[in-house]
Structure formats: structure tokens, C-alpha cells
XYZ file of C-alpha atoms in Angstrom:
667
model
C -69.653 1.088 37.312
C -71.567 1.432 33.578
C -68.097 3.093 31.614
C -66.769 -0.291 32.693
C -69.243 -2.231 31.698
C -69.525 0.316 28.556
C -69.557 -2.261 25.241
C -70.169 -1.238 21.832
C -70.072 -3.129 19.060
C -68.376 -1.723 15.994
C -67.880 -3.382 12.021
C -64.366 -3.440 10.833
C -63.827 -1.447 8.042
C -66.136 -0.807 5.995
C -70.119 0.239 5.793
C -72.757 -1.122 8.101
C -75.167 -4.238 6.961
C -78.695 -2.689 7.453
C -79.822 -6.450 8.664
C -78.176 -5.902 11.885
C -80.437 -2.636 12.818
C -82.484 -4.103 15.559
C -79.876 -5.956 17.197
C -79.012 -4.143 20.845
C -75.382 -3.712 20.567
C -76.905 -0.777 17.528
C -79.320 0.555 20.472
C -76.105 2.091 21.792
C -74.955 3.514 18.040
C -77.071 6.498 18.058
C -75.664 7.656 21.219
C -72.329 7.688 19.111
C -73.167 9.642 16.872
C -75.881 11.466 18.818
C -74.593 15.070 17.768
C -75.541 14.121 14.096
C -78.645 12.138 15.243
C -79.887 15.674 17.286
C -79.093 17.892 13.985
C -80.655 15.402 11.614
C -84.453 16.064 13.806
C -83.781 19.423 14.215
C -83.553 20.724 11.001
C -80.662 21.601 10.682
C -78.792 19.567 8.535
C -79.620 16.448 6.595
C -79.348 12.961 8.255
C -76.624 10.657 7.459
C -76.432 7.212 6.999
C -74.305 5.594 9.272
C -71.686 4.311 7.085
C -70.881 7.556 6.158
C -71.185 9.068 9.601
C -68.765 6.387 10.748
C -66.719 7.406 7.852
C -66.589 11.128 8.650
C -66.088 10.806 12.485
C -62.884 8.500 11.952
C -61.577 11.115 9.445
C -62.789 13.708 12.595
C -60.020 11.589 14.953
C -57.491 10.975 12.440
C -56.916 14.810 11.944
C -57.943 15.281 15.074
C -55.489 16.677 17.955
C -54.006 13.921 19.732
C -53.804 13.846 23.923
C -52.130 12.061 26.360
C -54.373 9.127 27.671
C -54.338 7.986 30.852
C -56.190 4.722 31.667
C -56.462 3.250 34.862
C -58.790 0.125 35.922
C -62.185 0.049 35.240
C -62.221 3.398 33.850
C -60.697 6.701 31.800
C -59.894 9.769 32.927
C -59.091 11.353 29.791
C -59.834 10.165 26.598
C -57.672 10.105 24.002
C -59.838 11.672 20.533
C -62.393 13.814 20.333
C -65.316 11.374 19.238
C -64.107 9.723 22.445
C -65.231 12.540 25.246
C -68.623 12.435 22.852
C -69.365 9.390 23.994
C -68.703 10.271 27.803
C -70.764 13.580 27.235
C -74.158 12.340 25.860
C -74.441 9.382 28.589
C -73.826 6.458 29.875
C -73.880 3.266 26.792
C -75.845 0.501 27.650
C -74.674 -2.433 30.083
C -72.422 -5.388 28.915
C -74.356 -8.456 27.478
C -74.185 -11.717 29.772
C -72.111 -14.203 28.424
C -69.257 -11.483 27.177
C -65.640 -12.485 27.236
C -63.179 -11.206 29.686
C -65.155 -8.448 32.118
C -61.421 -6.271 31.629
C -60.966 -6.198 28.515
C -65.321 -5.239 28.237
C -64.267 -2.440 30.709
C -61.676 -1.046 29.183
C -64.458 -0.991 24.924
C -64.406 2.460 25.267
C -60.688 2.768 24.336
C -61.222 0.042 21.304
C -62.449 2.632 18.673
C -59.036 4.291 18.724
C -57.268 1.079 18.606
C -59.208 0.504 15.377
C -58.998 3.933 14.289
C -54.886 3.384 15.280
C -54.890 1.133 13.223
C -56.246 2.578 10.460
C -53.798 5.741 11.018
C -50.866 3.692 10.781
C -52.293 1.014 7.365
C -52.476 4.876 5.740
C -49.592 6.272 7.019
C -47.948 2.817 5.909
C -49.515 2.911 2.715
C -48.301 6.613 1.878
C -44.480 5.267 3.508
C -44.586 2.386 0.331
C -46.123 4.924 -2.337
C -43.200 7.310 -1.158
C -40.920 4.564 -1.894
C -41.493 3.099 -4.643
C -41.428 7.074 -6.199
C -37.621 7.241 -4.329
C -37.068 3.803 -5.545
C -38.101 4.755 -9.672
C -36.683 7.953 -9.202
C -33.268 6.473 -7.862
C -33.556 3.391 -10.244
C -34.095 6.098 -13.799
C -31.116 7.899 -12.460
C -28.256 4.830 -11.877
C -29.817 3.788 -15.546
C -28.912 7.369 -16.470
C -25.816 7.466 -15.266
C -24.953 4.052 -15.967
C -24.650 4.637 -19.653
C -23.085 7.744 -18.753
C -18.761 7.078 -18.820
C -17.452 7.292 -14.814
C -14.536 9.281 -15.532
C -16.843 12.005 -16.016
C -18.036 12.419 -11.934
C -13.485 12.440 -11.165
C -13.218 15.475 -13.443
C -12.722 18.978 -12.247
C -11.534 20.406 -15.260
C -14.270 21.536 -18.220
C -15.429 18.482 -20.197
C -15.417 20.948 -23.664
C -17.741 19.474 -26.938
C -18.104 16.224 -24.798
C -15.350 14.967 -26.704
C -12.004 17.347 -24.834
C -10.823 18.039 -22.311
C -8.982 21.334 -20.870
C -6.736 21.571 -17.347
C -3.871 23.593 -16.162
C -0.298 22.989 -17.162
C 2.603 24.768 -15.793
C 2.924 26.599 -19.516
C -0.337 26.911 -19.873
C -3.527 26.158 -20.143
C -4.046 21.928 -22.029
C -6.367 20.186 -24.424
C -6.284 16.173 -24.268
C -9.069 14.031 -25.914
C -11.590 12.093 -23.928
C -10.780 8.445 -25.338
C -11.770 5.086 -23.768
C -13.803 6.348 -21.060
C -10.693 7.929 -19.843
C -8.346 10.877 -21.208
C -5.681 11.191 -23.479
C -2.993 14.173 -24.178
C -0.927 13.971 -26.605
C 2.193 15.860 -27.700
C 2.589 17.718 -24.163
C 5.941 19.871 -24.548
C 8.295 19.751 -21.702
C 11.637 21.412 -23.244
C 12.182 24.148 -25.366
C 12.425 22.580 -29.218
C 15.854 21.556 -29.550
C 16.155 23.274 -33.123
C 18.615 25.622 -33.672
C 21.757 27.024 -31.756
C 19.644 24.168 -28.950
C 20.072 20.862 -31.186
C 23.538 19.537 -29.537
C 22.630 20.968 -26.197
C 20.684 19.401 -22.818
C 17.843 19.739 -22.809
C 16.061 23.347 -21.281
C 13.131 23.343 -19.316
C 10.919 27.065 -20.251
C 11.400 29.555 -17.824
C 9.505 32.625 -19.051
C 5.966 32.526 -19.490
C 7.503 34.145 -23.043
C 8.720 30.561 -23.461
C 5.073 29.065 -23.298
C 2.121 28.745 -25.253
C -1.055 31.375 -25.511
C -3.974 30.282 -25.704
C -5.129 26.506 -25.089
C -2.436 24.448 -26.278
C -4.049 21.704 -28.425
C -2.768 18.305 -26.960
C -5.684 16.241 -28.836
C -4.072 14.794 -31.804
C -1.421 12.191 -32.876
C 2.063 13.253 -31.745
C 5.965 12.361 -34.109
C 8.062 10.023 -33.152
C 11.795 11.910 -32.862
C 14.213 11.603 -35.436
C 15.611 8.203 -35.454
C 17.053 4.933 -37.777
C 14.914 2.140 -38.903
C 15.536 -1.390 -38.366
C 16.889 -1.306 -41.841
C 19.342 1.982 -41.200
C 17.118 4.956 -42.572
C 15.749 8.071 -41.370
C 12.704 7.861 -40.317
C 10.746 9.706 -37.293
C 8.633 12.924 -37.448
C 10.022 16.562 -36.443
C 12.937 17.540 -34.852
C 11.089 19.797 -32.642
C 9.906 16.049 -30.370
C 10.214 16.423 -26.712
C 7.014 16.205 -25.522
C 5.597 13.551 -23.450
C 1.678 11.729 -23.627
C -0.237 11.711 -20.885
C -2.924 8.706 -20.543
C -5.473 8.743 -17.187
C -8.503 7.923 -15.949
C -9.284 11.329 -13.685
C -8.212 15.285 -14.373
C -8.558 16.227 -10.603
C -6.338 16.747 -7.483
C -8.171 14.724 -5.189
C -7.050 11.241 -4.626
C -4.028 11.424 -6.697
C -2.959 7.993 -8.716
C 0.011 6.533 -9.009
C 1.910 7.561 -11.954
C 4.309 5.529 -14.679
C 7.132 6.751 -16.566
C 7.200 5.111 -20.035
C 10.290 4.816 -21.776
C 11.351 2.596 -24.523
C 12.740 1.708 -27.564
C 15.177 -1.889 -28.584
C 18.370 0.002 -29.196
C 18.928 4.180 -28.415
C 19.118 4.969 -31.855
C 15.733 3.575 -32.496
C 12.500 4.560 -30.752
C 9.536 2.711 -29.561
C 7.805 1.099 -31.878
C 4.061 2.090 -31.919
C 2.465 -1.134 -30.442
C 4.341 -1.023 -27.752
C 2.124 2.269 -25.587
C 0.086 2.858 -23.095
C -3.782 3.258 -23.685
C -6.514 5.756 -22.144
C -7.864 1.753 -21.090
C -5.135 0.597 -19.202
C -4.554 3.733 -17.469
C -8.412 3.200 -16.537
C -8.777 -0.434 -15.798
C -5.392 -0.457 -13.440
C -5.998 2.701 -11.951
C -2.886 4.684 -12.668
C -1.945 8.120 -15.044
C 0.996 6.462 -17.512
C 3.845 9.695 -19.492
C 5.453 8.136 -22.212
C 8.106 9.925 -22.809
C 9.954 10.870 -25.993
C 13.626 11.728 -25.777
C 15.763 11.933 -28.373
C 18.079 8.985 -30.653
C 21.105 8.170 -32.276
C 23.418 11.036 -32.889
C 20.479 13.440 -32.495
C 20.477 12.629 -29.022
C 23.906 11.424 -28.276
C 26.986 13.061 -30.551
C 29.640 13.628 -28.385
C 32.330 15.609 -29.382
C 35.301 18.351 -28.765
C 34.124 20.631 -30.881
C 30.663 20.277 -29.428
C 31.986 20.340 -26.216
C 33.092 23.828 -26.977
C 30.261 25.479 -28.087
C 28.628 24.357 -24.997
C 27.502 25.411 -21.461
C 28.591 23.491 -19.190
C 31.467 22.194 -21.726
C 30.227 19.115 -21.840
C 28.291 17.282 -25.205
C 26.615 13.824 -25.440
C 23.796 12.009 -23.326
C 21.351 15.149 -24.422
C 18.810 11.817 -24.431
C 19.399 11.242 -20.861
C 19.018 14.914 -19.973
C 16.229 14.550 -21.941
C 14.173 12.390 -19.316
C 15.806 13.979 -16.166
C 14.335 17.186 -17.457
C 10.916 15.388 -18.308
C 11.039 14.049 -14.859
C 11.135 17.316 -13.243
C 8.384 18.886 -15.403
C 6.298 15.922 -14.522
C 6.977 16.973 -10.535
C 5.494 20.666 -10.832
C 2.578 19.088 -13.429
C 1.183 15.687 -12.339
C -1.352 16.605 -10.289
C -2.984 18.833 -12.868
C -3.057 15.381 -14.991
C -4.499 13.908 -11.875
C -1.156 11.630 -10.397
C 0.403 11.826 -7.607
C 4.734 13.773 -7.728
C 4.768 11.794 -4.606
C 4.254 8.500 -6.292
C 6.227 7.431 -9.957
C 7.381 4.602 -11.149
C 10.112 4.635 -14.588
C 8.437 1.794 -16.556
C 11.658 1.604 -19.240
C 12.099 -1.247 -21.656
C 15.341 -1.783 -23.615
C 17.527 1.245 -23.794
C 14.710 2.879 -22.311
C 16.252 0.606 -19.358
C 19.537 1.746 -20.059
C 18.680 5.338 -19.911
C 16.852 4.596 -16.399
C 19.838 2.634 -14.721
C 21.858 5.913 -15.733
C 19.553 8.021 -13.165
C 20.791 5.608 -9.940
C 23.854 7.069 -9.881
C 22.393 11.120 -10.029
C 21.423 12.554 -7.016
C 19.985 15.697 -9.233
C 16.555 13.149 -9.941
C 16.846 11.016 -6.975
C 13.806 13.017 -5.298
C 11.939 12.472 -8.689
C 10.670 8.837 -8.866
C 10.370 5.724 -6.138
C 9.982 2.895 -7.385
C 11.510 1.044 -11.374
C 11.191 -1.097 -13.368
C 13.618 -2.079 -16.039
C 13.426 -5.147 -18.336
C 16.130 -5.797 -20.898
C 18.271 -2.777 -20.109
C 22.008 -3.251 -20.469
C 23.488 -4.791 -17.448
C 26.951 -4.426 -16.913
C 27.711 -0.040 -18.427
C 30.796 0.322 -16.726
C 32.051 -1.197 -20.169
C 29.574 0.667 -22.267
C 30.037 3.791 -21.088
C 32.827 6.416 -22.502
C 35.239 6.870 -19.410
C 35.320 10.522 -20.559
C 35.014 12.751 -23.460
C 38.540 12.847 -24.961
C 38.012 9.453 -25.531
C 34.073 9.544 -26.872
C 35.410 12.716 -29.247
C 38.099 10.275 -31.102
C 35.708 7.687 -31.340
C 33.095 10.066 -33.340
C 35.602 11.413 -35.199
C 34.074 9.124 -38.040
C 30.977 10.629 -38.235
C 32.032 14.927 -38.402
C 34.065 13.626 -41.107
C 31.328 11.234 -42.884
C 28.681 14.488 -42.120
C 31.972 16.575 -43.086
C 31.612 19.279 -41.089
C 34.614 20.568 -38.728
C 33.117 23.013 -35.725
C 29.475 22.876 -33.913
C 28.274 25.557 -36.724
C 28.336 23.420 -39.289
C 26.798 20.287 -37.824
C 23.572 22.545 -36.261
C 23.079 23.692 -40.003
C 22.537 19.908 -41.427
C 19.414 18.820 -41.613
C 18.186 15.910 -39.868
C 18.548 13.545 -43.343
C 21.529 14.534 -43.601
C 22.485 13.826 -40.197
C 20.721 10.781 -40.114
C 22.237 9.296 -43.919
C 26.174 9.949 -42.007
C 25.499 7.805 -39.313
C 27.817 4.101 -39.313
C 25.575 1.229 -39.791
C 28.687 -0.493 -36.915
C 26.491 2.349 -34.846
C 23.039 1.397 -35.518
C 23.646 -2.152 -35.969
C 23.048 -4.601 -32.894
C 25.397 -7.899 -32.610
C 23.299 -10.366 -32.500
C 23.393 -13.935 -32.159
C 26.288 -15.341 -30.182
C 29.378 -13.352 -29.390
C 32.720 -13.473 -31.810
C 36.506 -12.622 -30.937
C 36.712 -8.517 -30.947
C 33.039 -8.391 -32.641
C 32.480 -4.459 -33.315
C 30.670 -2.271 -31.076
C 29.903 1.498 -30.694
C 29.489 3.122 -27.599
C 26.321 6.067 -27.221
C 26.955 6.997 -23.970
C 29.647 8.814 -21.607
C 31.203 9.932 -18.801
C 30.711 14.037 -19.251
C 31.538 14.777 -16.069
C 28.284 16.924 -15.871
C 25.360 14.197 -15.902
C 27.391 11.125 -15.430
C 30.516 11.677 -13.595
C 31.470 8.051 -12.542
C 30.586 4.576 -13.045
C 27.694 2.840 -11.849
C 29.364 0.576 -10.071
C 31.234 3.386 -7.919
C 27.658 5.457 -7.089
C 25.934 2.443 -6.519
C 28.817 1.676 -3.711
C 28.817 5.592 -2.260
C 24.539 6.010 -2.426
C 24.011 5.604 0.319
C 26.856 7.971 2.027
C 26.709 11.043 -0.370
C 22.467 10.444 -0.173
C 21.890 9.551 2.977
C 18.669 11.794 3.557
C 16.996 10.515 0.008
C 16.031 6.891 0.172
C 16.953 4.231 -2.541
C 14.492 3.308 -5.133
C 12.900 0.485 -4.978
C 14.429 -1.493 -8.606
C 13.332 -4.153 -10.172
C 14.832 -5.724 -13.064
C 13.499 -7.919 -15.440
C 14.272 -10.400 -19.061
C 12.508 -12.572 -20.764
C 14.147 -16.522 -21.603
C 15.014 -16.244 -24.770
C 15.405 -12.494 -25.200
C 17.805 -12.486 -27.580
C 16.575 -14.780 -29.889
C 16.718 -12.075 -32.870
C 14.192 -12.597 -35.920
C 17.996 -12.500 -38.535
C 19.193 -15.146 -36.359
C 15.746 -17.587 -36.688
C 15.408 -16.727 -40.098
C 19.196 -17.724 -41.877
C 18.684 -21.502 -40.498
C 16.996 -24.839 -39.716
C 16.797 -25.440 -36.597
C 14.876 -28.216 -36.327
C 18.203 -29.964 -36.885
C 19.896 -30.270 -33.785
C 23.439 -30.746 -35.977
C 23.097 -27.096 -37.392
C 22.603 -25.719 -33.738
C 26.137 -27.547 -33.070
C 27.966 -26.580 -36.115
C 26.611 -22.489 -35.084
C 27.744 -22.259 -31.798
C 31.208 -24.157 -32.950
C 31.735 -21.492 -35.291
C 31.009 -18.773 -33.429
C 32.190 -19.758 -29.771
C 35.175 -21.385 -31.813
C 36.878 -18.587 -32.005
C 37.052 -18.309 -27.873
C 39.762 -20.648 -25.823
C 39.071 -22.787 -22.600
C 36.752 -25.169 -24.029
C 34.077 -23.041 -24.264
C 32.492 -24.196 -27.533
C 32.308 -27.417 -25.850
C 31.621 -26.617 -22.250
C 28.088 -24.549 -23.716
C 27.259 -27.650 -25.718
C 26.850 -30.000 -23.644
C 25.198 -27.227 -21.227
C 22.480 -26.322 -23.437
C 21.454 -28.844 -26.697
C 20.788 -31.836 -24.613
C 18.709 -34.406 -25.832
C 14.899 -33.978 -26.177
C 15.856 -30.424 -26.232
C 14.152 -28.332 -28.982
C 17.462 -26.660 -31.012
C 15.990 -22.841 -31.239
C 14.994 -22.754 -28.173
C 17.967 -24.215 -26.903
C 20.419 -21.145 -29.033
C 17.775 -18.264 -28.504
C 18.808 -18.960 -25.138
C 22.041 -19.715 -24.989
C 22.607 -15.547 -26.965
C 20.041 -14.261 -24.084
C 21.731 -15.750 -20.911
C 25.151 -14.349 -22.348
C 23.796 -10.882 -23.549
C 20.764 -10.458 -21.243
C 20.063 -12.570 -18.180
C 23.400 -13.604 -16.516
C 24.542 -9.480 -16.620
C 21.018 -8.130 -15.631
C 21.610 -11.006 -12.934
C 24.593 -9.880 -11.801
C 23.710 -6.476 -12.326
C 20.614 -6.882 -9.561
C 23.023 -8.360 -7.119
C 25.167 -5.983 -7.420
C 22.337 -3.520 -6.900
C 21.419 -5.657 -4.201
C 24.805 -5.059 -2.320
C 24.550 -1.863 -1.962
C 21.322 -0.472 -2.054
C 19.159 0.009 1.504
C 16.270 -0.738 -0.529
C 15.287 -3.653 -2.337
C 15.949 -4.871 -5.548
C 14.161 -8.021 -7.400
C 15.335 -9.725 -10.341
C 12.040 -11.750 -12.886
C 12.836 -14.089 -15.857
C 9.239 -14.086 -17.973
C 9.711 -17.545 -19.116
C 6.421 -18.064 -20.684
C 7.269 -19.140 -24.191
C 4.731 -17.306 -27.642
C 4.922 -18.346 -31.699
C 6.069 -15.373 -33.253
C 8.515 -13.978 -35.957
C 11.211 -15.105 -33.473
C 10.154 -18.849 -33.158
C 7.998 -20.554 -30.206
C 10.593 -18.466 -27.614
C 9.905 -15.806 -24.451
C 11.342 -13.019 -26.846
C 11.787 -9.362 -26.262
C 8.766 -8.346 -26.230
C 6.797 -10.786 -23.653
C 6.494 -9.631 -20.645
C 6.304 -5.627 -21.579
C 3.090 -6.631 -23.691
C 1.779 -7.947 -21.214
C 2.276 -4.836 -18.388
C 1.129 -3.023 -21.394
C -2.437 -5.027 -22.157
C -1.509 -5.269 -25.903
C 0.048 -9.488 -25.324
C -2.184 -11.203 -27.532
C -2.663 -14.628 -25.481
C -3.699 -17.932 -27.611
C -3.654 -19.926 -24.657
C -4.522 -20.471 -21.273
C -1.178 -20.726 -19.659
C -0.884 -17.263 -21.730
C -3.226 -15.429 -20.329
C -2.114 -16.724 -16.939
C 0.835 -14.950 -17.821
C -0.548 -12.117 -18.629
C -2.794 -12.008 -15.184
C 0.578 -12.850 -13.262
C 2.672 -10.082 -15.113
C 0.381 -7.721 -14.526
C -0.877 -8.216 -11.550
C 2.953 -7.579 -10.122
C 3.754 -4.560 -11.506
C 0.894 -2.891 -10.924
C 0.824 -3.973 -7.370
C 4.578 -2.561 -7.188
C 3.385 0.636 -9.021
C 0.804 0.973 -5.832
C 2.175 -0.402 -3.135
C 6.494 -0.742 -3.252
C 6.091 -4.717 -3.168
C 6.275 -7.801 -5.135
C 4.470 -11.773 -4.191
C 6.800 -13.844 -2.177
C 9.141 -10.851 -1.354
C 12.203 -12.730 -2.810
C 15.491 -10.164 -3.247
C 17.782 -10.719 -6.017
C 20.448 -11.042 -3.623
C 18.711 -14.599 -2.888
C 16.326 -15.242 -5.215
C 15.276 -14.495 -8.909
C 11.629 -15.146 -9.552
C 10.121 -17.520 -12.644
C 7.016 -15.772 -14.454
C 5.312 -17.923 -16.256
C 1.534 -19.233 -15.931
C 2.834 -19.422 -12.093
C 5.377 -16.980 -10.791
C 8.179 -19.123 -8.409
C 11.737 -18.042 -7.353
C 14.446 -20.376 -7.221
C 18.298 -19.750 -5.810
C 19.764 -18.609 -9.807
C 20.535 -19.212 -12.982
C 22.833 -22.499 -12.837
C 23.567 -21.704 -16.816
C 25.052 -18.219 -15.723
C 28.303 -19.411 -13.978
C 29.800 -20.998 -17.450
C 29.433 -17.114 -18.908
C 30.939 -15.967 -15.655
C 33.715 -17.760 -15.727
C 34.198 -17.866 -19.242
C 34.670 -13.821 -19.175
C 31.670 -13.352 -22.074
C 29.966 -10.350 -20.668
C 29.961 -7.887 -19.876
C 32.693 -7.587 -23.035
C 29.661 -9.059 -24.784
C 26.971 -8.397 -23.280
C 23.728 -5.718 -24.068
C 25.105 -1.960 -24.452
C 22.027 -0.127 -24.893
């Protein structure tokens, strides 16, 4: 068949060489472009060069409708493009030359222009696709470059950004305006209770229950918030205004989707002093750890814990004292309603208490009212044996506090409410504010701020823990971590009074203090702690801390572990650093690491910070610690590594001697 032997030569894409015009292959070329040639002869249009004609034909083939190709052996039933149909209509092409390779391929030679045209289409399509991809990639790259310079938190914010520096959200009492800081959001001084002024002074905290108690417009929570009135370390009045029942909120997002874990933080060295400004969370920490921090301010000292029968008679319910504890309860209730407005989850709340804050939070475990308001507890450096430190009833509390009423010159509640804050704080007896430092002395004076008022605190901690499951079976016990630093009570005033580098000085100090107790306690303590080759000051600080804080807290953790169905852990932070109290693991080592304000100077200290943060934030998110060593059998030791030991052998001495709980830390 003529079609089977057809062999039409086509050049690669490009112009045809004029030098090959006399070849037999070119003799068949006019048949391919026959319509164009006929037009030129008749004068219908000017003739075009072969290259132009071939380009025109290929363009026509590219945009012609493609039909189904059915190819049988030796001939084509239906062509695949308009140009090939022209070939069939004009006439049979010249037979193939002798020696042409592969007759079967030659017989299908009519499809070669199609193949080459298809390749051209593919090439052009690929070029177009590559061009499109280049444009898309350039656009995306530009978008990413622009967005990388934009704070990431803006993508998480469903609240409105105002002026690029402020953020607004809705709380239960109205709109609140916070501030953009460190790629996160901060709301400072948001009220959670009515101001404790006038008749509300020396009253339990009262949440706003009516619109008339709320603010109008937008609350500006973008400036510094003052601390509650308190006593400074030297006993002088300090702090801001009495209207201080507020929270500071540090959050990486202000949205309702995917709420984050919440950490409620209360600090303070004592119940009469305030949290230092350096021991506070930050917006950067909230963003880095993916949690919402809530710093709670509570009333302190006499404004927060004064119990007296004159106040009880003028109050409803007829109780007094524990006002600062009621502040914490009210703040948790407020947070339960408002956490989601600030990006937090009310179902995942961890309480973080440091020293006096840990003491207050421990009392929450005795209260049915608060059990649904938090999930976990992390308590560091608080009071380990509250049963001896909480006055058993209001009558005894009133008797103990009568001295203050005489100092301030008041005999009724009206007089106390009319006094200025300065007058009230100045009248506080020094012994109420001062915490005994160093080793105990027989019959040392102490003051108890807390009281079993019959309303908030009804019973001892021990009794409440023993009855925990029977009374509240529907709600699980919280997960609790209790901790302390190895030299927690190495106070700066103790460190500064002696030359502790001389071992004889340390031995003399132990003899002077513990020598007042019977039973050979002095010699036993000296043999246990002041061993040859040890640092005398570090050992004295360890001894004081074991008596005052570490051993009482370990005993409390074991007691809670025996009563609670949920797990209780205990840790000892042992990494030392150089500070105002010498080279020890001081009272703020662990909390500074958790809050990201610890300044490591060595590789070991950096690992300690990483370990503390890893433990704490894993506990916040997952409710567990590495190694899962409960306080009933093990205790954690956190240093440049994390390990566990069976217990603290030194505590046996103080347990047998009876020095604690009597001389343990109280607030």
C-alpha cells in the first residue's frame, strides 16, 4: 500500500535549509503544504517560505481539535490532526527509499509529524508550567518573607488588635484591653473581686455579681499593677493601694480554639510580704512554653489574715481571718469563668505556689468548694506541717491578736476599717513579720496567721486528707508535686554574721543553738553534717533547711501520698550557685528556673534549668513526671541530671528529735 511506504522527512524544530531543496524528500514537501502552494499559483495570497509554512501548519495542528487515533497495521484509519487529513486528501506520497530502516516504522511514518507536534506541545506546556511554578514560588517566597517578619501571635488572635500595640477581649465583666509584648499578650491588673475598701475591709473576697459592679467601656489593663500593701523585709510599710485584688495574665493567644494549659501563680516569701518583682512570669515565657500564666494578688499581713472576735461579730458569715485565702478562691472561680477569653482551658489548671503561696494552696486541698477549679498542684518551699500552724479556732486567734488591737488603738470593727493602711501596717508587732532564721532555739517566739475559721478552713489538713475520698468521691484528687531546695533556708542574714569558712565557727554555732535541746541533739547533728572535708556554710545551710523546710515537706508529701488516690511527688533541687547567701541551692533556685529568670553561669546550671523546666511543663501538659517516682517510696533529686533516691536519711534525726513540726516553716 502506498500509505504504508510513505516516508515524509521533517527537520527538527527550526528553519529548513535551502541547500537541501533538490533532495527526493523535498519533492514530497509540496504535497504537505499543497493548499498554500495552490494559493500562491492562483494569486489568492502571496507564497510563504517553507519555514513559515511549516510553523503555520504546526500552529494549526496545535490548536486544532484532537480526535481519537485508531491505528491498524499498515495504514491509519483516521488522522489525528487537520494537517494530516490534508496529506490524505492531496494524494499518495512518494514511496520510501531503498534501504530505509524498519519497514513497519516506515509504514507508520505518517504519524511522525504528529509525534513531533505532540512533543512540541509537551515542551510548550512544560515551559508554561515551569513559568507558572516560578511565579507561584516567587509569590509564596515573598509571602513567607513578609509573614516571617510579622509576629506569629497575630495568627492566633481572634481578638482585635488596636494600634498594633494593644489587644482587646471580652471578660465576664466587660471588654479588657491588654498589651502586645514579646510576641504575646499581657493583661495587667484585671479585677477578679470587688475592691476590699470601706466595709469590705476585713471581709471575705466578694466577686462582682451585678452589672453595676462592673466597669463601663473598655478596661485599660495595659499598664503596671501595684502590689497589695505589705511589709518590706525591714518591717516598713510597702506596696500599692488597698484596691489590689487583680490578676496579671500572660498568654500567647487570645482565641477560643485549642485552649492552652493555665498556670496560676502565687508567691511571696511570707504571708505578710509580697512576691518580688523578679519572680514573675513573662509574655515571652508564656509563648515559649505554650501556656497561659495568671499571677494572682492576694491580701497580705493584717489586711489579709487578722482574726478577731470584734471582726467576726460584724461579718457575715460570723467569721474572720483568712481573707487572703478567700482572695485566692475567688480568683480561681473568676478564672473558671474567664480562662477561655484569654486563650486558656479551665479544664487544665495547674496551681504554682512558692513559699507562702504554696502554704495557701495546700489549704485548698481541704476545701470541697475549690476541688473542681484546678487539676494539678506544684508547691515549692511552703509550710510542711500546717496542723500546728493553723490556730484551731477563732477564740484562740482573737486572744493571740489582741496585742495588735491595743497597738493600733481600736476596740471595734468600725475603728479598724477607718484606720489608714499606713497606720495598720505600722502597728504590726515585729515578731509577727519576722521569720526565725537559722537553727531552732528552744521556745522561740512564732506567730500564726492562719486559723480554722469554721467557714473556709473547717478542720486540720491531716483530717481533711484522711477523709478526702469518702467526702468527695465524684471528684478526683489533684496531682501534687511538693518540692524544696537543698539549702532552702540559708538566709542572707545568717550567712553574713559569721566566718563560716572556719569549721570551728560552725561547730560553735550548732552547740549554741541545738545545745538548748535535750537528748544529745547537738553532738548527733555535728557528727551527721559537719564531716571533715565538707564546706561548713553549705552544711549549716543544709542542716537549717532540713529542720525548717525539707524534712517537714517530705513528711507531708508522704502523708498525702498515703491518703490521695492520685499521685504525689517530692523533689529536692540540689544545684548550687553563688549569690547573696553564698554558694548554695537557695530558696529561689527552682522557682527562678521554672519562671525563666534563672541566670546560669555554668554548663551544669544550664542543664539544671532545662531539667526543672522540662519537669514542670511536662507536668503542666501531661500530669506526670519522668521516672514516675511517687513520694511514698522515692524522691527526686534535680541537679544537672534528674534522678531518684529512696529517701532523705538526715530526716530521721529530726523526726526522732521532735524538732518538727514545732520548728518548721509556718508561712
